[in-house]
XYZ file of C-alpha atoms in Angstrom:
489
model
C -13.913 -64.001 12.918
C -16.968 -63.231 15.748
C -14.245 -63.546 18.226
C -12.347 -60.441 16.711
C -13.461 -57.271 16.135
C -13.855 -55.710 12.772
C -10.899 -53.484 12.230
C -8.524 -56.351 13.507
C -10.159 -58.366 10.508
C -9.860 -55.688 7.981
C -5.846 -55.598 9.197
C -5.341 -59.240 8.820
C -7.027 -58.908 4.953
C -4.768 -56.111 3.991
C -1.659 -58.084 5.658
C -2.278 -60.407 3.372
C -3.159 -58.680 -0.132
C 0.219 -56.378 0.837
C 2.451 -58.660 2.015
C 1.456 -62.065 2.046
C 0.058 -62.415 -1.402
C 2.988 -60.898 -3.245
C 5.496 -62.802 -1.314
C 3.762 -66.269 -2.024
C 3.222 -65.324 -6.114
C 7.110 -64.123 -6.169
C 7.803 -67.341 -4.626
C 5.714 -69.017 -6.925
C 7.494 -67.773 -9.668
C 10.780 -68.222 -8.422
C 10.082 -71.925 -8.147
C 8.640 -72.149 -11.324
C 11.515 -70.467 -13.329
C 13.605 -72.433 -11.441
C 12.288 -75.423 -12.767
C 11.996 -74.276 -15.474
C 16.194 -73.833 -16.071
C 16.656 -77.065 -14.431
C 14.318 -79.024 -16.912
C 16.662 -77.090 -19.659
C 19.177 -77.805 -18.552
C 18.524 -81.691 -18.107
C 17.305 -81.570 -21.543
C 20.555 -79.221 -22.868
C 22.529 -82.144 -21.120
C 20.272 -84.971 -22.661
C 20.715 -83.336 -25.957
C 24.368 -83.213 -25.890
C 24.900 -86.442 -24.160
C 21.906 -88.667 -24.763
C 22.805 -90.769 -21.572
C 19.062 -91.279 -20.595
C 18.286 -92.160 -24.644
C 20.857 -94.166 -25.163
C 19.575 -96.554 -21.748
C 16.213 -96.709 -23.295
C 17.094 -97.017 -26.830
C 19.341 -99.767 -26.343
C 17.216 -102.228 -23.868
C 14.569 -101.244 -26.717
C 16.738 -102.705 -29.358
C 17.831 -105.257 -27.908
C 14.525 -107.189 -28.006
C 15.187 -106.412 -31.992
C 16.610 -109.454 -34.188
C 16.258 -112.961 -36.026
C 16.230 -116.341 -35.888
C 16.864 -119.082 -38.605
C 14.631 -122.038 -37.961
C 13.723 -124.949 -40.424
C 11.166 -124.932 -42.605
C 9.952 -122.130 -43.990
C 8.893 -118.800 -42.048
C 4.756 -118.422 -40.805
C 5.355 -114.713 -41.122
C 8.759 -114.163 -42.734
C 9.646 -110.240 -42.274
C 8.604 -108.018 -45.669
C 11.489 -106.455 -47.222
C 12.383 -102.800 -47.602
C 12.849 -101.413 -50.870
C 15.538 -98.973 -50.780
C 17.867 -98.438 -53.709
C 20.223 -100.989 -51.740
C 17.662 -103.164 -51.475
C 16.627 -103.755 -55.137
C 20.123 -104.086 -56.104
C 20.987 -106.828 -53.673
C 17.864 -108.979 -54.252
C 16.246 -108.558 -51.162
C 13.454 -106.038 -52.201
C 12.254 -109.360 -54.759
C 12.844 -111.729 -52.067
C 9.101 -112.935 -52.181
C 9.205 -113.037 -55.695
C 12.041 -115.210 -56.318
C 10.387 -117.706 -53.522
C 7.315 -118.038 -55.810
C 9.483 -118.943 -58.555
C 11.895 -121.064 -56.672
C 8.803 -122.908 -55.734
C 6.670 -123.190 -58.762
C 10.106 -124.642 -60.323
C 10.625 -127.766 -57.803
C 12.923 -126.197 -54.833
C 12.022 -126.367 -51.310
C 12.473 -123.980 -48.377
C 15.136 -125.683 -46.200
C 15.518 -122.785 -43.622
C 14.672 -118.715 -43.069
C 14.841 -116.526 -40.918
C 12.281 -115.625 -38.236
C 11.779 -112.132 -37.126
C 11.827 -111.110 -33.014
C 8.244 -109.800 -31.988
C 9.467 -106.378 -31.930
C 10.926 -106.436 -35.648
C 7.710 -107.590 -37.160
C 6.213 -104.880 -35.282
C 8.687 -102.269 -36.269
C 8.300 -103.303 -39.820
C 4.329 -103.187 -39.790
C 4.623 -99.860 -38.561
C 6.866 -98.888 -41.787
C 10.107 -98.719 -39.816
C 13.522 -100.196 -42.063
C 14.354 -103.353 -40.834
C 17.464 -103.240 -38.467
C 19.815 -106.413 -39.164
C 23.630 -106.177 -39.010
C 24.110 -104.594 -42.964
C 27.084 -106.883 -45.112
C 30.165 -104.207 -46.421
C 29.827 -106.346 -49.640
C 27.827 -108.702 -51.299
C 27.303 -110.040 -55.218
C 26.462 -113.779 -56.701
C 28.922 -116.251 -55.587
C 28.747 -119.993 -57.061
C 30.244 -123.011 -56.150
C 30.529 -126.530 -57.340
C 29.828 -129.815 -56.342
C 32.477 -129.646 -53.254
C 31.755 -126.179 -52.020
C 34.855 -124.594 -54.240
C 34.112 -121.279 -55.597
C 33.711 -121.230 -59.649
C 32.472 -117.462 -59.711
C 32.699 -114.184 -57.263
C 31.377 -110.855 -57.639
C 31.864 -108.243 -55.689
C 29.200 -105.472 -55.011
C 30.832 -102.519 -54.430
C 33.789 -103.811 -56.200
C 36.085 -101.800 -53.663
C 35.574 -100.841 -49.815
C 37.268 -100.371 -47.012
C 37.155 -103.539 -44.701
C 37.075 -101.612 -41.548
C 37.294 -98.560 -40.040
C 41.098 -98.992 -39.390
C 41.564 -99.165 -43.170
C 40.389 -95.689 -43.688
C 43.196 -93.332 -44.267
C 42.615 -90.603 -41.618
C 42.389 -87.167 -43.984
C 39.707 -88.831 -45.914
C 37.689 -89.531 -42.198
C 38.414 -85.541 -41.240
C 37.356 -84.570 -44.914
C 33.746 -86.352 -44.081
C 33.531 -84.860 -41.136
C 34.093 -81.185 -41.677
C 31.782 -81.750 -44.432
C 28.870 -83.767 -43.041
C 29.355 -83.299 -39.000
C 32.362 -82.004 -37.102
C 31.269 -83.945 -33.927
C 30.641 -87.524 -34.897
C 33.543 -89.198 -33.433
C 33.597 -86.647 -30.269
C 35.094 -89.544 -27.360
C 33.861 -87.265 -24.365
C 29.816 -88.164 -25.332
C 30.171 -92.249 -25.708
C 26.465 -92.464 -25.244
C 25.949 -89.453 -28.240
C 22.737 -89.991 -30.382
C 24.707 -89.166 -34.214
C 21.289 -89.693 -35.733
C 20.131 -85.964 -34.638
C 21.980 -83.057 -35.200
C 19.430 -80.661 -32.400
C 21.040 -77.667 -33.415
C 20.411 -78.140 -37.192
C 17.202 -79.696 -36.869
C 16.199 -76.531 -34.704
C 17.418 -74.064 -37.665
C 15.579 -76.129 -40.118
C 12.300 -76.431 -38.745
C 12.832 -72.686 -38.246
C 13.278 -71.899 -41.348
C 11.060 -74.433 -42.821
C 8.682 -72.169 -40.595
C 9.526 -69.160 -42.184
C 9.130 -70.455 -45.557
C 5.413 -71.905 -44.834
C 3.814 -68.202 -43.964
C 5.587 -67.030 -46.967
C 9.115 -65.973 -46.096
C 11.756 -66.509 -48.562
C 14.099 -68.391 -46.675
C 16.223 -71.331 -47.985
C 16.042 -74.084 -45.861
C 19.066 -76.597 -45.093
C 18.838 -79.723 -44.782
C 19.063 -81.613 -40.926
C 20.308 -84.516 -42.353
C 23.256 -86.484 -40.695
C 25.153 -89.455 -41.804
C 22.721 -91.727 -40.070
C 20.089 -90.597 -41.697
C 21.234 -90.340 -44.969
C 22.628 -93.567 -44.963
C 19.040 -95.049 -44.480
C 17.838 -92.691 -47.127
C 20.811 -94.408 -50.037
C 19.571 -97.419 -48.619
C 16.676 -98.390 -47.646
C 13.987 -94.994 -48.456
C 12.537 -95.917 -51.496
C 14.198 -94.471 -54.897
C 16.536 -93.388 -52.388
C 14.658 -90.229 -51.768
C 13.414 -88.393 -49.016
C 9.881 -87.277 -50.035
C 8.578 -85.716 -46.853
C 8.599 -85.090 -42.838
C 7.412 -88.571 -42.160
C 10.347 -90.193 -44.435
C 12.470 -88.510 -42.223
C 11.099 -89.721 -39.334
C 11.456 -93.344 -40.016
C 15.114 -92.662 -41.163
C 15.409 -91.440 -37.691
C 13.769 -93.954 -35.870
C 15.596 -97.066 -37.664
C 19.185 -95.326 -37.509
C 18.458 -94.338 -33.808
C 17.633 -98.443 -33.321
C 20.272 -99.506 -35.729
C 23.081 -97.043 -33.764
C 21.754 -98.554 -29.730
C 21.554 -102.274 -31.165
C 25.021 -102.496 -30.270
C 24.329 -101.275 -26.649
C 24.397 -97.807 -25.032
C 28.309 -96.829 -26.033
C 27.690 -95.662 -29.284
C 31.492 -94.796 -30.455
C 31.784 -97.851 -32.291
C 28.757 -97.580 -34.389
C 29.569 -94.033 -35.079
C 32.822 -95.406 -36.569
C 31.127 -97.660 -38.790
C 28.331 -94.897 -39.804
C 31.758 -93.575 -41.277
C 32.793 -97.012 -42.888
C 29.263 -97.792 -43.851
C 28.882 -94.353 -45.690
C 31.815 -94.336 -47.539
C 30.847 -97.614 -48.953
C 27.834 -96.668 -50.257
C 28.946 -93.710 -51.702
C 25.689 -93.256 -54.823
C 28.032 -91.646 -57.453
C 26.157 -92.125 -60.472
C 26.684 -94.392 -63.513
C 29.955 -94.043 -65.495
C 29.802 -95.717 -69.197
C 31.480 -98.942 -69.522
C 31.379 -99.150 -65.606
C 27.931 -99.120 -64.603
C 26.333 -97.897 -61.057
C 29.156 -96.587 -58.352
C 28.215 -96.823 -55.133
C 31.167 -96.367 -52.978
C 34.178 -93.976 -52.763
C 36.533 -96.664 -53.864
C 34.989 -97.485 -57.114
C 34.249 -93.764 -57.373
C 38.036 -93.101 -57.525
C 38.611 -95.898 -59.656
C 35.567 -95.613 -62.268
C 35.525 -91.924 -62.415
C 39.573 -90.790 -62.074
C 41.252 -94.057 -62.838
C 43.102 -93.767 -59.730
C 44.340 -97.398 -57.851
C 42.337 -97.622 -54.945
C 45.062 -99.454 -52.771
C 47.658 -96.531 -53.271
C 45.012 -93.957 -52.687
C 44.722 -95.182 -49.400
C 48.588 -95.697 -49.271
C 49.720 -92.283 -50.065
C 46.580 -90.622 -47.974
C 47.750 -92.994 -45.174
C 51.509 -91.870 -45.043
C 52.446 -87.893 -44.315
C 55.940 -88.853 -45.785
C 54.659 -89.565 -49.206
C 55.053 -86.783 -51.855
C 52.773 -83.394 -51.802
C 51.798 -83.538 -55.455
C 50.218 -87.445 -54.707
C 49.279 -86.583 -51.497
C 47.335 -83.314 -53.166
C 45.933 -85.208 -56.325
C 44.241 -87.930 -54.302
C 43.346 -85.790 -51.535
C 41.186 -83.176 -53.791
C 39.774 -86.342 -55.494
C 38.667 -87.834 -52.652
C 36.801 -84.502 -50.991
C 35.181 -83.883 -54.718
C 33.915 -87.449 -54.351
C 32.316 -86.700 -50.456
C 30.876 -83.579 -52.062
C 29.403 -85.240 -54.989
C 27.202 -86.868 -53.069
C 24.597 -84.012 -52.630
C 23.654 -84.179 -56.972
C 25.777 -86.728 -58.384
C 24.698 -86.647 -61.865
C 24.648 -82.936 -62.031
C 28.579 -82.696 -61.035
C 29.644 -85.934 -62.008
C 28.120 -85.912 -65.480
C 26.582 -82.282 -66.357
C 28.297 -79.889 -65.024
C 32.031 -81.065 -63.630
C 33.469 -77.234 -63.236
C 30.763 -77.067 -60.637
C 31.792 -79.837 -58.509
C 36.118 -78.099 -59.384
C 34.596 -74.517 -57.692
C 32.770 -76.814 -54.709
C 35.712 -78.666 -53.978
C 38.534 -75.611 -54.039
C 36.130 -73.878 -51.819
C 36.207 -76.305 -49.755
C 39.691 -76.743 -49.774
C 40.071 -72.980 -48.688
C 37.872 -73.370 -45.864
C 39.523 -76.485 -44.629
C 43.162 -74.434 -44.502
C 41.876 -71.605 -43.014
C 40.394 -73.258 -40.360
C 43.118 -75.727 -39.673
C 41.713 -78.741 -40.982
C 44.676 -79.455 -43.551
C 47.855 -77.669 -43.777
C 48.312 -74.311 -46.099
C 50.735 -76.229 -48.204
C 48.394 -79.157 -48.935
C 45.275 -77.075 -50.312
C 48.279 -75.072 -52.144
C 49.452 -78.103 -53.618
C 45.758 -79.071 -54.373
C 43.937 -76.208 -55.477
C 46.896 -76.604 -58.275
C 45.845 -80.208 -58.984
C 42.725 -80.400 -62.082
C 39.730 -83.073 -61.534
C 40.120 -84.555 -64.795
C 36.726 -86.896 -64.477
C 36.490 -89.791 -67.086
C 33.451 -89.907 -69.811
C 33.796 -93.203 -69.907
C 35.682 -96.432 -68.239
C 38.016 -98.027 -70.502
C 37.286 -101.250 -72.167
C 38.001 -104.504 -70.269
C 40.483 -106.387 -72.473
C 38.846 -109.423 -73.965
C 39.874 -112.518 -72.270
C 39.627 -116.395 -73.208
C 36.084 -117.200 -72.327
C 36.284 -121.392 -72.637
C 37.091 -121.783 -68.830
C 33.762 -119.889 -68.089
C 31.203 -122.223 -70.204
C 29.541 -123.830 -67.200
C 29.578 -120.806 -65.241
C 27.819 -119.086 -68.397
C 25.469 -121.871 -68.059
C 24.665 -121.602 -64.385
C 24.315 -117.732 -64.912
C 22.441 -118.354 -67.910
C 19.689 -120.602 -65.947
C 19.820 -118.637 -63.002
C 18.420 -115.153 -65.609
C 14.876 -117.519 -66.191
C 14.557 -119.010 -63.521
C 14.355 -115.924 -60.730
C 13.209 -113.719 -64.251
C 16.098 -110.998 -63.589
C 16.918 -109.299 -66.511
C 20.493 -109.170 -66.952
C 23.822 -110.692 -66.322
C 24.686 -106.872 -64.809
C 21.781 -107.247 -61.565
C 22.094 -110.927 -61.355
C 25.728 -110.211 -60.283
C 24.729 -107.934 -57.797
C 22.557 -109.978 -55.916
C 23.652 -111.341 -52.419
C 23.009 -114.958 -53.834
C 24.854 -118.022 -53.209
C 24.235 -120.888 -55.583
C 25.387 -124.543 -55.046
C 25.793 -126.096 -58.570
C 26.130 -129.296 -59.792
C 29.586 -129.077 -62.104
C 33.024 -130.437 -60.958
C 35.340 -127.426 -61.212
C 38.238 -129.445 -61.081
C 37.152 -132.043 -63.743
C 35.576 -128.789 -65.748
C 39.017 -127.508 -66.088
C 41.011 -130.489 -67.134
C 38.550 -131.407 -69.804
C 38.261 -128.091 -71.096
C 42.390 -127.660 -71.297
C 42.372 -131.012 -72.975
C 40.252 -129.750 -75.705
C 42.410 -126.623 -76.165
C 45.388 -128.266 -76.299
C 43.570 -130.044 -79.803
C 44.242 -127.318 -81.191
C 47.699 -128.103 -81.438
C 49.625 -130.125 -84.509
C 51.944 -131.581 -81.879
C 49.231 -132.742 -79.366
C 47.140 -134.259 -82.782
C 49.903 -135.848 -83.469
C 50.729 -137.741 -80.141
C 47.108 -138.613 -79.890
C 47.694 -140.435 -83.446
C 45.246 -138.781 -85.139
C 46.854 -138.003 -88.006
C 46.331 -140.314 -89.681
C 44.052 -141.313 -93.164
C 40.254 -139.388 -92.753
C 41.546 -138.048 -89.989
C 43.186 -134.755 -89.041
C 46.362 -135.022 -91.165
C 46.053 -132.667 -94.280
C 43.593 -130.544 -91.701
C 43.931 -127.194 -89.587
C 43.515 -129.104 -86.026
C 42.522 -125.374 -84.772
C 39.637 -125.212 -86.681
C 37.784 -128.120 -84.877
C 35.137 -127.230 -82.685
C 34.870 -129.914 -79.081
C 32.310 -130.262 -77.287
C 31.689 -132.696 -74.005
C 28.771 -132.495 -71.886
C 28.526 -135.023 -69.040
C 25.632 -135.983 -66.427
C 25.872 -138.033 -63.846
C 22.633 -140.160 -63.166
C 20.751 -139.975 -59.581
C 17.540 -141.221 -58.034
C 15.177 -139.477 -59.966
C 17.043 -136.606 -61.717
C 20.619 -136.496 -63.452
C 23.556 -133.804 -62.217
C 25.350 -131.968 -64.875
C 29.110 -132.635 -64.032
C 30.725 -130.997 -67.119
C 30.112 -128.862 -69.696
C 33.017 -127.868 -71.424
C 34.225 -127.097 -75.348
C 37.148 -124.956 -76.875
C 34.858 -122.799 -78.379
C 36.101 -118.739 -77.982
């Protein structure tokens, strides 16, 4: 500055606070807002595609799993306890270990948990396994035949094939229009941004003491862990919901990056589990095709027939239709409109029904046709005729011991646990011995036998004899109950 003379400095300052100074903050602020719409745009486009997510999510998830090694597990992986959960045994898993133990079993083999899913699972993240469509006790005999089966749900769809398509649209306009969108393969279903945004919004609103009703941002992913695994099956607050978003998020990229195929078995998976309440005489429903069953009587195969074929007849197509949509909308109080209040869940469903015409979802004629149909709900499922209970003595048994030894309390959970149970009776024996006896009660079998004769079964009602054979078969150390059989209704 000595080498220039005053005034030529004073021009070069006010060059710069006039011109220079302005230009560079403008620029400045160009720059910045133009990051600005670039980052949200990137994120708009992450949001809606979730193609850098679904990279990370699924090399994250892949690390996530299970081994089954011999001997039992150093640090086997603590179960959830979801409504699922407890029905299907696994919630009492360590319990019925202690007792298996305490009453002379041994642990052959169980599974080891990855790293990462002992860490997920100490944080208080749902485990993430491939989930059965089914389960229920199963035993066999001495050869590996099945004696006994039951099925928990009783009725599903086996795949996503199976489900008749207006039943997947009805879920969908319902619970979330995009799901099954083909142009986003690597789509995150778990969060719905644009819902979550209103919510927290509103939740907002509420907090400084707005009266605003909130809705929920629940999608199928994250309700499905809620039926499932949340315990009670509730959502009690924002960090429930978080973990239902971080295990679906896991459970949806543990198949990889493309993400339509687990989106199509979030459909599958929700429709068979389905919480519908408890119907008399029929117990817990948890899945749309007991639901249609338990609480309208209606055949589950030709439900999915009819919905399945355009060319069947409207009034069919109609009845099954509105039952199936009242069943979807159930879901959000199911013993308020299944059981309290029915007419509420009649003015849900034909308002749905309007909707769904007038936006183009089903035809004009078909919510015609249905809005005409009644939901006649059951109070009650009809008795099960009473059947000839002889052939079922040693499964009674093996049920029987099964109730004290894991301590469940009743034939009705026992059956629902994913169990398999390797007994120790001869099926095929079992049956021949226990048709021999019944056929004692007959005059002409007595007779053939010759035992008719003097102090024996002559001047006697054969019918009124009671048989009874029991028969073990001696081992090293411990005898195997073969048969137990009598002709005793």
């Amino acid at each position: 500055a000595s080498h220039y003379p005053a005034s030529a400095q004073s021009r070069r300052d006010g060059l710069w606070h006039r011109v220079i100074a302005p230009l560079v903050r403008v620029s400045l602020g160009v720059i910045m807002l133009g990051g600005l719409v670039v980052l949200a745009y990137l994120t708009y486009q992450e949001m809606r595609t979730a193609n850098l997510q679904s990279r990370q999510l699924a090399d994250f998830a892949a690390h996530i799993g299970f081994r089954v090694e011999d001997g039992a597990a150093r640090d086997p992986l603590p179960p959830d306890r979801g409504p699922w959960d407890v029905r299907l045994g696994y919630a009492d898993l360590p319990d019925f270990q202690q007792r298996l133990l305490g009453n002379g079993y041994a642990i052959e083999r169980q599974a080891v948990p990855s790293r990462r899913l002992s860490e997920l699972a100490a944080h208080g993240v749902f485990n993430v396994y491939p989930e059965k469509i089914q389960a229920g006790l199963q035993l066999l005999d001495m050869n590996g035949a099945v004696i006994q089966r039951a099925r928990y749900p009783r009725l599903v769809y086996r795949d996503f094939a199976a489900i008749p398509t207006p039943i997947v649209e009805a879920l969908l306009f319902v619970e979330d229009r995009e799901l099954l969108d083909e142009t986003r393969p690597a789509m995150n279903p778990v969060v719905d941004w644009e819902r979550l945004t209103m919510a927290v919004v509103q939740q907002g609103l509420k907090t400084v003491g707005g009266d605003h009703k909130v809705i929920g941002a629940s999608t199928l992913a994250t309700q499905l862990e809620k039926f499932r695994h949340s315990p009670d099956g509730i959502t009690h607050d924002a960090r429930d919901k978080l973990y239902q978003m971080i295990s679906a998020s896991l459970r949806v990229y543990s198949q990889g990056p493309d993400t339509l195929p687990a989106r199509r078995n979030l459909v599958l998976n929700y429709l068979n589990s389905l919480p519908l309440a408890a119907l008399p005489g029929y117990g817990e429903i948890s899945s749309i095709g007991d639901g249609l069953q338990a609480w309208y009587g209606s055949d589950f195969e030709e439900v999915s027939r009819v919905l399945s074929d355009p060319s069947t007849p409207l009034e069919a197509r109609a009845r099954y239709y509105k039952q199936a949509l009242s069943l979807i909308l159930a879901v959000r109080r199911p013993s308020y409109y299944l059981g309290r209040d029915t007419s509420a869940l009649s003015r849900l469903t034909d308002s749905y029904l309007r909707r769904m015409a007038s936006e183009g979802v089903i035809s004009q004629r078909l919510a015609d046709a249905a809005l005409a149909v009644p939901l006649a709900l059951r109070e009650r499922a009809p008795s099960s005729p009473v059947t000839d209970f002889t052939g079922q003595k040693g499964v009674n048994l093996a049920r029987n011991r099964l109730l004290s030894l894991l301590d469940v309390r009743s034939l009705y959970e026992l059956d629902r646990l994913d169990l398999t149970v390797s007994t120790t009776l001869d099926e095929q024996v079992q049956l021949g011995v226990t048709e021999f006896l019944r056929s004692l009660a007959r005059p002409e079998r007595i007779e053939e036998l010759g035992l008719t004769g003097a102090r024996l079964l002559r001047a006697s009602d054969p019918g009124k004899v009671i048989y009874s054979l029991t028969l073990y078969e001696r081992g090293p150390g411990f005898n195997r109950l073969r048969i137990n059989a009598d002709n005793l209704d």
